[in-house]
Coordinates of C-alpha atoms and ligand atoms in Angstrom, one line a residue:
X555 CA 0.0 0.0 0.0
X556 CA 1.3 3.4 -0.9
X557 CA 2.3 5.6 2.0
X558 CA 2.5 9.4 2.0
X559 CA 3.9 11.5 4.8
X560 CA 2.3 14.9 5.6
X561 CA 4.4 17.2 7.9
X562 CA 2.6 20.1 9.4
X563 CA 5.1 23.0 9.6
X564 CA 3.2 26.2 9.1
X565 CA 3.1 27.3 12.7
X566 CA 5.1 30.5 13.4
X567 CA 6.7 29.4 16.6
X568 CA 6.2 32.8 18.2
X569 CA 7.5 31.6 21.5
X570 CA 11.0 30.9 20.1
X571 CA 11.4 34.7 19.7
X572 CA 13.5 34.0 16.6
X573 CA 13.9 35.4 13.1
X574 CA 14.3 31.8 12.0
X575 CA 11.2 29.6 11.5
X576 CA 10.8 27.2 14.3
X577 CA 11.3 24.0 12.2
X578 CA 14.8 25.3 11.3
X579 CA 15.9 25.5 14.9
X580 CA 18.6 22.9 15.5
X581 CA 18.3 19.8 17.7
X582 CA 21.5 17.7 17.9
X583 CA 22.9 19.9 15.2
X584 CA 20.2 19.4 12.6
X585 CA 17.0 21.5 11.9
X586 CA 13.9 20.0 13.6
X587 CA 12.3 19.4 10.3
X588 CA 15.3 17.5 9.0
X589 CA 14.9 14.9 11.8
X590 CA 11.3 14.3 10.7
X591 CA 12.2 14.1 7.0
X592 CA 15.0 11.6 7.8
X593 CA 12.5 9.5 9.7
X594 CA 10.0 9.8 6.8
X595 CA 12.6 8.6 4.3
X596 CA 13.5 5.7 6.5
X597 CA 9.8 4.6 6.2
X598 CA 10.1 4.4 2.5
X599 CA 7.2 6.9 1.9
X600 CA 6.2 7.5 -1.7
X601 CA 5.5 11.2 -1.1
X602 CA 6.6 13.7 1.5
X603 CA 4.3 16.7 1.8
X604 CA 5.5 19.6 3.9
X605 CA 2.9 22.2 4.8
X606 CA 4.7 25.5 5.2
X607 CA 3.6 29.0 6.2
X608 CA 5.8 31.4 8.1
X609 CA 9.3 31.8 6.7
X610 CA 8.4 29.5 3.8
X611 CA 11.3 30.6 1.6
X612 CA 13.9 30.0 4.3
X613 CA 12.4 26.5 4.9
X614 CA 12.3 25.7 1.2
X615 CA 15.8 26.8 0.6
X616 CA 17.1 24.8 3.5
X617 CA 15.6 21.6 1.9
X618 CA 16.0 22.5 -1.7
X619 CA 17.9 19.3 -2.4
X620 CA 15.2 17.1 -1.0
X621 CA 12.2 15.4 -2.8
X622 CA 9.4 17.3 -1.1
X623 CA 6.0 18.3 -2.2
X624 CA 5.6 21.8 -0.8
X625 CA 2.1 23.0 0.2
X626 CA 1.5 26.5 1.4
X627 CA -0.9 27.3 4.2
X628 CA -0.9 31.1 4.0
X629 CA -3.0 31.6 7.1
X630 CA -2.7 29.3 10.1
X631 CA -6.4 28.5 10.7
X632 CA -5.8 25.2 12.5
X633 CA -4.4 21.7 12.0
X634 CA -7.5 20.6 10.0
X635 CA -7.1 23.5 7.7
X636 CA -3.4 22.7 7.3
X637 CA -4.1 19.2 6.1
X638 CA -6.9 20.4 4.0
X639 CA -4.3 22.3 1.9
X640 CA -2.7 19.0 0.9
X641 CA -5.9 17.5 -0.6
X642 CA -5.1 18.6 -4.2
X643 CA -1.8 16.7 -4.1
X644 CA -2.8 13.9 -1.9
X645 CA -3.4 10.5 -3.6
X646 CA -6.9 9.1 -3.2
X647 CA -5.7 5.7 -2.3
X648 CA -3.2 4.5 0.3
X649 CA -2.5 6.0 3.7
X650 CA -0.9 9.1 5.1
X651 CA 1.2 9.5 8.2
X652 CA 0.5 13.0 9.6
X653 CA 3.4 14.4 11.6
X654 CA 4.6 17.7 12.9
X655 CA 7.8 19.5 11.9
X656 CA 8.2 20.6 15.6
X657 CA 8.0 17.0 17.0
X658 CA 11.4 16.0 15.8
X659 CA 12.1 12.7 17.6
X660 CA 9.3 10.6 16.4
X661 CA 10.8 7.2 15.8
X662 CA 10.8 4.9 12.8
X663 CA 9.6 1.9 14.7
X664 CA 6.7 3.7 16.4
X665 CA 5.5 5.0 13.0
X666 CA 5.9 1.5 11.4
X667 CA 3.6 0.2 14.1
X668 CA 1.1 2.9 13.4
X669 CA 1.3 2.4 9.6
X670 CA 0.8 -1.3 9.9
X671 CA -2.4 -1.0 11.8
X672 CA -5.4 -2.8 10.3
X673 CA -7.6 0.2 11.0
X674 CA -7.9 2.9 8.4
X675 CA -7.5 5.4 11.2
X676 CA -4.7 4.9 13.7
X677 CA -3.4 7.4 16.1
X678 CA -0.6 7.8 18.6
X679 CA -1.7 8.4 22.1
X680 CA -0.1 8.2 25.5
X681 CA -1.1 8.5 29.2
X682 CA 0.8 11.3 30.9
X683 CA 0.9 12.8 34.4
X684 CA 0.3 16.3 33.2
X685 CA -2.0 16.4 30.2
X686 CA -2.6 20.2 30.4
X687 CA -2.8 21.9 27.1
X688 CA -3.2 18.8 25.0
X689 CA -6.1 17.2 23.3
X690 CA -7.8 14.4 25.4
X691 CA -8.9 11.0 24.1
X692 CA -12.5 10.4 24.8
X693 CA -13.3 6.6 25.0
X694 CA -16.6 4.8 25.4
X695 CA -16.5 1.1 26.4
X696 CA -12.8 1.4 25.6
X697 CA -13.3 2.7 22.1
X698 CA -12.0 6.0 20.9
X699 CA -15.0 8.2 20.1
X700 CA -13.6 11.7 20.0
X701 CA -10.7 14.1 20.8
X702 CA -11.5 17.1 22.9
X703 CA -9.0 20.1 23.0
X704 CA -8.0 21.5 26.4
X705 CA -9.8 24.8 25.8
X706 CA -13.1 22.9 24.8
X707 CA -12.9 20.3 27.5
X708 CA -15.3 20.0 30.4
X709 CA -14.0 19.6 33.9
X710 CA -14.5 15.9 33.8
X711 CA -12.8 15.6 30.4
X712 CA -9.8 17.6 31.8
X713 CA -9.3 14.8 34.2
X714 CA -8.4 12.4 31.3
X715 CA -4.7 11.5 31.2
X716 CA -4.7 10.0 27.8
X717 CA -3.5 12.6 25.3
X718 CA -3.4 13.0 21.6
X719 CA 0.2 13.2 20.4
X720 CA -0.9 14.8 17.1
X721 CA 0.5 11.9 15.1
X722 CA -1.8 9.8 13.0
X723 CA -1.9 7.3 10.2
X724 CA -5.1 7.8 8.2
X725 CA -6.5 6.3 4.9
X726 CA -6.3 9.1 2.3
X727 CA -9.9 8.2 1.5
X728 CA -10.9 9.4 5.0
X729 CA -9.0 12.6 4.6
X730 CA -10.6 13.3 1.3
X731 CA -14.0 12.5 2.6
X732 CA -14.1 14.4 6.0
X733 CA -11.7 17.3 5.9
X734 CA -14.0 19.4 3.8
X735 CA -16.8 19.1 6.4
X736 CA -14.8 20.6 9.2
X737 CA -16.0 23.8 10.8
X738 CA -14.4 26.2 13.3
X739 CA -17.1 26.4 15.9
X740 CA -14.9 25.9 18.9
X741 CA -13.2 27.8 21.7
X742 CA -10.2 28.7 19.5
X743 CA -12.1 29.4 16.2
X744 CA -9.8 26.9 14.5
X745 CA -10.4 24.1 12.0
X746 CA -9.4 21.1 14.2
X747 CA -7.9 18.1 12.4
X748 CA -9.0 16.1 15.5
X749 CA -12.7 16.7 14.7
X750 CA -12.5 14.1 11.9
X751 CA -12.1 11.4 14.6
X752 CA -15.7 11.9 15.6
X753 CA -16.9 12.0 12.0
X754 CA -15.2 8.7 11.2
X755 CA -16.5 7.1 14.4
X756 CA -20.0 8.2 13.5
X757 CA -19.6 6.4 10.2
X758 CA -18.7 3.2 12.0
X759 CA -14.9 3.4 11.6
X760 CA -13.0 1.9 14.5
X761 CA -10.0 4.0 15.6
X762 CA -6.9 2.2 16.6
X763 CA -4.4 3.6 19.1
X764 CA -0.7 2.9 19.4
X765 CA 1.7 4.2 22.0
X766 CA 5.3 5.4 21.3
X767 CA 8.2 3.4 22.4
X768 CA 9.8 6.4 24.2
X769 CA 7.9 9.4 25.6
X770 CA 10.3 11.9 24.0
X771 CA 9.1 10.8 20.6
X772 CA 5.9 12.8 20.9
X773 CA 7.4 15.8 22.6
X774 CA 7.0 19.1 20.7
X775 CA 9.2 22.1 20.8
X776 CA 7.5 25.5 21.4
X777 CA 10.2 27.5 23.2
X778 CA 13.9 27.6 23.9
X779 CA 13.5 25.8 27.2
X780 CA 11.7 22.9 25.6
X781 CA 14.3 22.8 22.8
X782 CA 17.2 22.6 25.4
X783 CA 15.3 20.0 27.5
X784 CA 14.6 17.8 24.4
X785 CA 18.2 18.2 23.4
X786 CA 19.4 16.8 26.8
X787 CA 16.8 14.0 26.6
X788 CA 18.0 13.0 23.2
X789 CA 21.7 13.2 24.2
X790 CA 21.0 11.0 27.2
X791 CA 19.3 8.5 25.0
X792 CA 22.2 8.4 22.5
X793 CA 24.7 8.1 25.4
X794 CA 22.7 5.2 26.8
X795 CA 22.7 3.4 23.4
X796 CA 26.5 3.8 23.2
X797 CA 27.0 2.6 26.7
X798 CA 24.9 -0.5 25.8
X799 CA 27.4 -1.1 23.0
X800 CA 30.2 -1.1 25.6
X801 CA 31.5 2.5 25.5
X802 CA 32.7 4.0 28.8
X803 CA 31.2 7.4 28.8
X804 CA 32.5 9.0 32.0
X805 CA 29.5 11.4 32.4
X806 CA 26.5 10.8 30.1
X807 CA 25.1 14.1 31.1
X808 CA 28.1 15.8 29.5
X809 CA 28.1 14.0 26.2
X810 CA 27.0 15.4 22.8
X811 CA 26.5 13.6 19.6
X812 CA 25.3 15.6 16.6
X813 CA 25.3 13.0 14.0
X814 CA 26.4 9.4 14.0
X815 CA 29.1 7.6 16.0
X816 CA 30.2 4.0 15.5
X817 CA 32.5 2.5 18.0
X818 CA 34.8 -0.5 18.7
X819 CA 35.3 -2.2 22.0
X820 CA 36.4 -0.5 25.2
X821 CA 36.2 3.1 23.9
X822 CA 36.5 5.7 26.6
X823 CA 35.1 9.2 26.3
X824 CA 35.8 11.8 29.0
X825 CA 33.5 14.7 29.7
X826 CA 32.3 17.5 27.4
X827 CA 33.3 15.9 24.1
X828 CA 31.2 16.8 21.0
X829 CA 30.9 14.5 18.0
X830 CA 29.5 15.9 14.8
X831 CA 28.6 14.3 11.5
X832 CA 29.9 10.8 10.9
X833 CA 32.6 9.6 13.3
X834 CA 34.2 6.3 14.0
X835 CA 36.3 5.2 16.9
X836 CA 38.3 1.9 16.9
X837 CA 38.9 -0.4 19.8
X838 CA 40.5 1.1 23.0
X839 CA 40.4 4.6 21.7
X840 CA 40.4 7.2 24.5
X841 CA 39.1 10.7 24.0
X842 CA 40.1 13.3 26.6
X843 CA 37.9 16.0 28.0
X844 CA 36.6 18.8 25.8
X845 CA 37.5 17.5 22.4
X846 CA 35.4 18.4 19.3
X847 CA 35.4 15.6 16.7
X848 CA 33.7 16.1 13.3
X849 CA 33.5 13.6 10.4
X850 CA 36.6 11.9 11.6
X851 CA 37.8 8.3 11.9
X852 CA 40.2 7.4 14.7
X853 CA 41.7 3.9 14.6
X854 CA 42.4 1.4 17.4
X855 CA 44.6 2.2 20.4
X856 CA 44.8 6.0 19.7
X857 CA 44.8 8.2 22.7
X858 CA 43.6 11.8 22.3
X859 CA 44.4 14.2 25.1
X860 CA 42.0 17.0 26.1
X861 CA 40.9 19.9 24.0
X862 CA 41.9 18.6 20.6
X863 CA 39.8 19.5 17.6
X864 CA 39.3 17.3 14.5
X865 CA 37.5 18.0 11.2
X866 CA 37.4 15.6 8.3
X867 CA 40.6 13.8 9.5
X868 CA 41.7 10.2 9.4
X869 CA 43.8 9.1 12.4
X870 CA 45.8 5.8 12.4
X871 CA 46.3 3.2 15.1
X872 CA 48.2 3.9 18.3
X873 CA 48.6 7.6 17.8
X874 CA 49.1 10.1 20.6
X875 CA 47.3 13.3 19.9
X876 CA 47.0 16.5 21.9
X877 CA 46.3 18.1 24.2
X878 CA 45.3 21.1 22.1
X879 CA 46.0 19.6 18.8
X880 CA 44.1 20.6 15.7
X881 CA 43.5 18.3 12.7
X882 CA 41.8 20.1 9.9
X883 CA 40.4 18.6 6.7
X884 CA 42.5 15.9 5.0
X885 CA 44.9 15.5 7.9
X886 CA 45.8 11.8 7.6
X887 CA 48.1 10.0 10.0
X888 CA 49.4 6.5 9.8
X889 CA 50.2 4.3 12.9
X890 CA 52.2 5.4 15.9
X891 CA 52.1 9.1 15.0
X892 CA 52.5 11.7 17.8
X893 CA 50.9 15.2 17.5
X894 CA 51.4 17.4 20.5
X895 CA 50.1 20.6 21.9
X896 CA 49.4 23.5 19.5
X897 CA 50.2 21.6 16.4
X898 CA 47.9 22.2 13.5
X899 CA 47.7 19.9 10.5
X900 CA 45.8 20.7 7.3
X901 CA 45.8 18.6 4.1
X902 CA 48.9 16.8 5.5
X903 CA 49.8 13.2 5.7
X904 CA 52.1 11.8 8.4
X905 CA 53.7 8.4 7.8
X906 CA 54.1 5.9 10.6
X907 CA 56.1 6.9 13.6
X908 CA 56.3 10.6 12.5
X909 CA 56.2 13.1 15.4
X910 CA 55.3 16.8 15.7
X911 CA 55.2 17.3 19.4
X912 CA 54.9 21.0 19.9
X913 CA 53.8 24.2 18.3
X914 CA 53.8 23.7 14.6
X915 CA 51.8 24.4 11.4
X916 CA 51.9 21.7 8.8
X917 CA 49.8 22.4 5.8
X918 CA 49.7 20.8 2.3
X919 CA 52.6 18.5 3.2
X920 CA 53.6 14.9 3.4
X921 CA 55.8 13.8 6.2
X922 CA 57.8 10.5 6.0
X923 CA 58.3 7.7 8.5
X924 CA 59.9 8.4 11.8
X925 CA 60.5 12.0 10.9
X926 CA 60.6 14.5 13.8
X927 CA 59.3 17.9 13.4
X928 CA 60.8 20.3 15.9
X929 CA 58.9 22.8 18.0
X930 CA 57.8 25.9 16.1
X931 CA 58.1 24.4 12.6
X932 CA 56.0 26.2 10.0
X933 CA 55.3 25.1 6.5
X934 CA 54.9 28.4 4.6
X935 CA 52.5 27.0 2.1
X936 CA 50.7 30.1 0.9
X937 CA 52.0 33.2 -1.1
X938 CA 48.7 35.0 -0.7
X939 CA 47.3 33.6 -3.9
X940 CA 48.5 30.0 -4.4
X941 CA 49.2 27.1 -2.1
X942 CA 52.3 24.9 -2.5
X943 CA 53.4 21.5 -1.2
X944 CA 56.1 20.6 1.2
X945 CA 57.5 17.1 0.9
X946 CA 59.5 15.8 3.8
X947 CA 61.2 12.4 3.6
X948 CA 61.7 9.5 6.1
X949 CA 63.7 9.9 9.3
X950 CA 64.2 13.6 8.7
X951 CA 64.9 15.9 11.7
X952 CA 63.6 19.4 11.4
X953 CA 65.1 21.7 14.1
X954 CA 63.1 24.0 16.2
X955 CA 61.6 27.1 14.6
X956 CA 62.3 26.2 11.0
X957 CA 60.3 27.7 8.2
X958 CA 59.9 25.5 5.2
X959 CA 58.9 27.8 2.3
X960 CA 56.9 25.7 -0.1
X961 CA 57.2 24.4 -2.7
X962 CA 60.1 22.5 -1.2
X963 CA 61.3 19.0 -0.5
X964 CA 63.5 17.5 2.1
X965 CA 65.4 14.3 1.4
X966 CA 65.4 11.2 3.6
X967 CA 67.5 11.5 6.8
X968 CA 68.3 15.1 6.2
X969 CA 68.7 17.3 9.3
X970 CA 67.6 21.0 9.3
X971 CA 69.3 23.3 11.7
X972 CA 67.1 25.2 14.2
X973 CA 65.8 28.6 13.1
X974 CA 66.4 27.8 9.4
X975 CA 64.4 29.4 6.6
X976 CA 64.5 26.7 4.0
X977 CA 63.7 28.0 0.5
X978 CA 65.4 25.3 -1.6
X979 CA 65.2 21.6 -1.7
X980 CA 67.4 19.8 0.8
X981 CA 69.5 16.7 -0.1
X982 CA 69.2 13.4 1.7
X983 CA 71.5 12.7 4.7
X984 CA 72.8 16.3 4.8
X985 CA 72.7 18.9 7.5
X986 CA 71.3 22.1 6.2
X987 CA 71.5 25.4 8.1
X988 CA 69.9 28.4 6.6
X989 CA 70.2 31.4 9.0
X990 CA 72.7 34.1 9.9
X991 CA 75.7 33.0 11.9
X992 CA 76.0 34.1 15.5
X993 CA 78.3 37.1 15.7
X994 CA 79.6 39.5 18.3
X995 CA 79.2 43.2 17.4
X996 CA 82.4 44.8 18.6
X997 CA 82.3 48.3 20.0
X998 CA 78.6 48.3 20.6
X999 CA 77.5 50.1 23.8
X1000 CA 74.1 49.6 25.4
X1001 CA 72.4 52.9 25.8
X1002 CA 71.8 54.0 29.4
X1003 CA 69.2 56.4 30.8
X1004 CA 70.9 59.7 32.1
X1005 CA 70.9 59.8 35.8
X1006 CA 69.4 63.0 37.3
X1007 CA 71.5 63.8 40.4
Ligands
UD1_404 C1 -2.7 19.6 18.4 C2 -3.9 18.8 18.6 C3 -4.0 18.3 20.0 C4 -2.7 17.5 20.4 C5 -1.5 18.4 20.1 C6 -0.2 17.6 20.3 C7 -5.5 19.8 17.1 C8 -6.7 20.6 17.0 N1 -5.1 19.6 18.3 O1 -2.8 20.8 19.2 O2 -5.1 17.4 20.2 O3 -2.7 17.1 21.7 O4 -1.5 18.9 18.7 O5 0.9 18.5 20.2 O6 -5.0 19.3 16.1 N2 0.1 23.8 12.4 C9 0.0 24.2 11.0 N3 -1.0 25.0 10.7 C10 -2.0 25.5 11.5 C11 -1.9 25.0 12.9 C12 -0.9 24.2 13.3 O7 0.8 23.8 10.2 O8 -2.9 26.2 11.1 C13 1.1 22.9 12.7 C14 2.1 23.5 13.8 O9 3.1 24.2 13.1 C15 2.5 22.3 14.5 C16 1.4 21.3 14.4 O10 0.6 21.8 13.3 O11 3.6 21.7 13.9 C17 0.6 21.3 15.7 O12 0.1 22.5 16.0 P1 -0.1 23.1 17.4 O13 -0.7 24.4 17.4 O14 1.2 22.8 18.2 O15 -1.1 22.0 18.0 P2 -2.5 22.2 18.7 O16 -3.5 22.7 17.8 O17 -2.2 23.1 19.9
CA405 CA1 1.5 22.4 20.3

């Protein structure tokens, strides 16, 4: 059966107090709406319809690369009115999942359960301690007969703890049949999507209910506080999943994953580490406190000391990195590499056993096996317009404070004297010194301040 997904996203999100439309606010590093779209895609839906209103252009531009059927709801006259806007593009057969762009963590499994219901009208409900503000599920002899909104509910109805999550799976036939009959004779003067429940029941349709696997799946975001709380809930959930896979997370309340992390055995992650994009950690990898690791792969046995930053890097086995190291895009290290404090690598490959232990900038370069880069070494790779390569051979020793002016290459086992400015290629096995000799300036007298009495 064909499945469509309708995502209601026209709400303004006034309480966010933002210039950005609410569904573009980030949770775990991704816009709220992107979470929902990712879930919709995982369900294999034929059609994804997004109902937009406020800030429509911004929303559309953000998802320009996605296959989305955009439907405008110029005025926000209620959830029923919103879904009504989709009727011209909604297939007449099949089912639709109705979701909200500001309920980002709805899960694939929960939606699969909802979509596989035998009933042509299935909804996601849950009993909660504090149902205030939400629609209540009215049952008779256990069967759902209606949904009543908070503002329309009688005192008795307000006692009901079972709430409408606002997530449904409905036969398109039902939507085509009933939406046009909605009115706005209610406390809020809105067209309520929820009113089609009663219409369907009156026609003898039995409503099925499903509960979410996790309560956070149906949590909506209306203000910054809820956004921050849902972020922590989600991070705690992700941390828990990683701990179940055997990761030692020292404090799960100080862990952030904004993307995907795959892990080997006995990985250890200290506090306040942020992972972004797609990251991979091999067996026994240890990540020190405060590191930021983005789209990076770190192989087995490598230890990263605190406050190191990685972006699009590939780190080999048994490296020692940091503290305060920075690996920028296309920094690639082989095995047993050491990169110490205040060392920056960009588009640079270090062969096995190479070391740069302190204070260096290594850009657009290749560094051979067991080569040692002295403290303060700089590859001058940029003339203000073009970038050039530095090629350093195996077992080279670069003395402290050397400047390697690219393009330049240094042969195997060459030694470069401290403080050298290297502008020409250096031969293998030779000692090269390129700096002024130390001299004594005869006759020089240090100026003294005149003494006043
Ligand atoms: C709705 C349900 C309520 C349920 C609650 C769960 C109705 C009438 N009530 O409440 O039973 O408990 O969700 O959160 O449906 N939207 C539009 N256009 C509109 C109005 C809303 O696109 O004209 C979108 C919003 O952006 C949001 C979603 O629909 O993504 C839900 O709207 P919201 O106002 O939060 O829901 P309520 O109507 O309060
Ligand atoms: Ca709401």
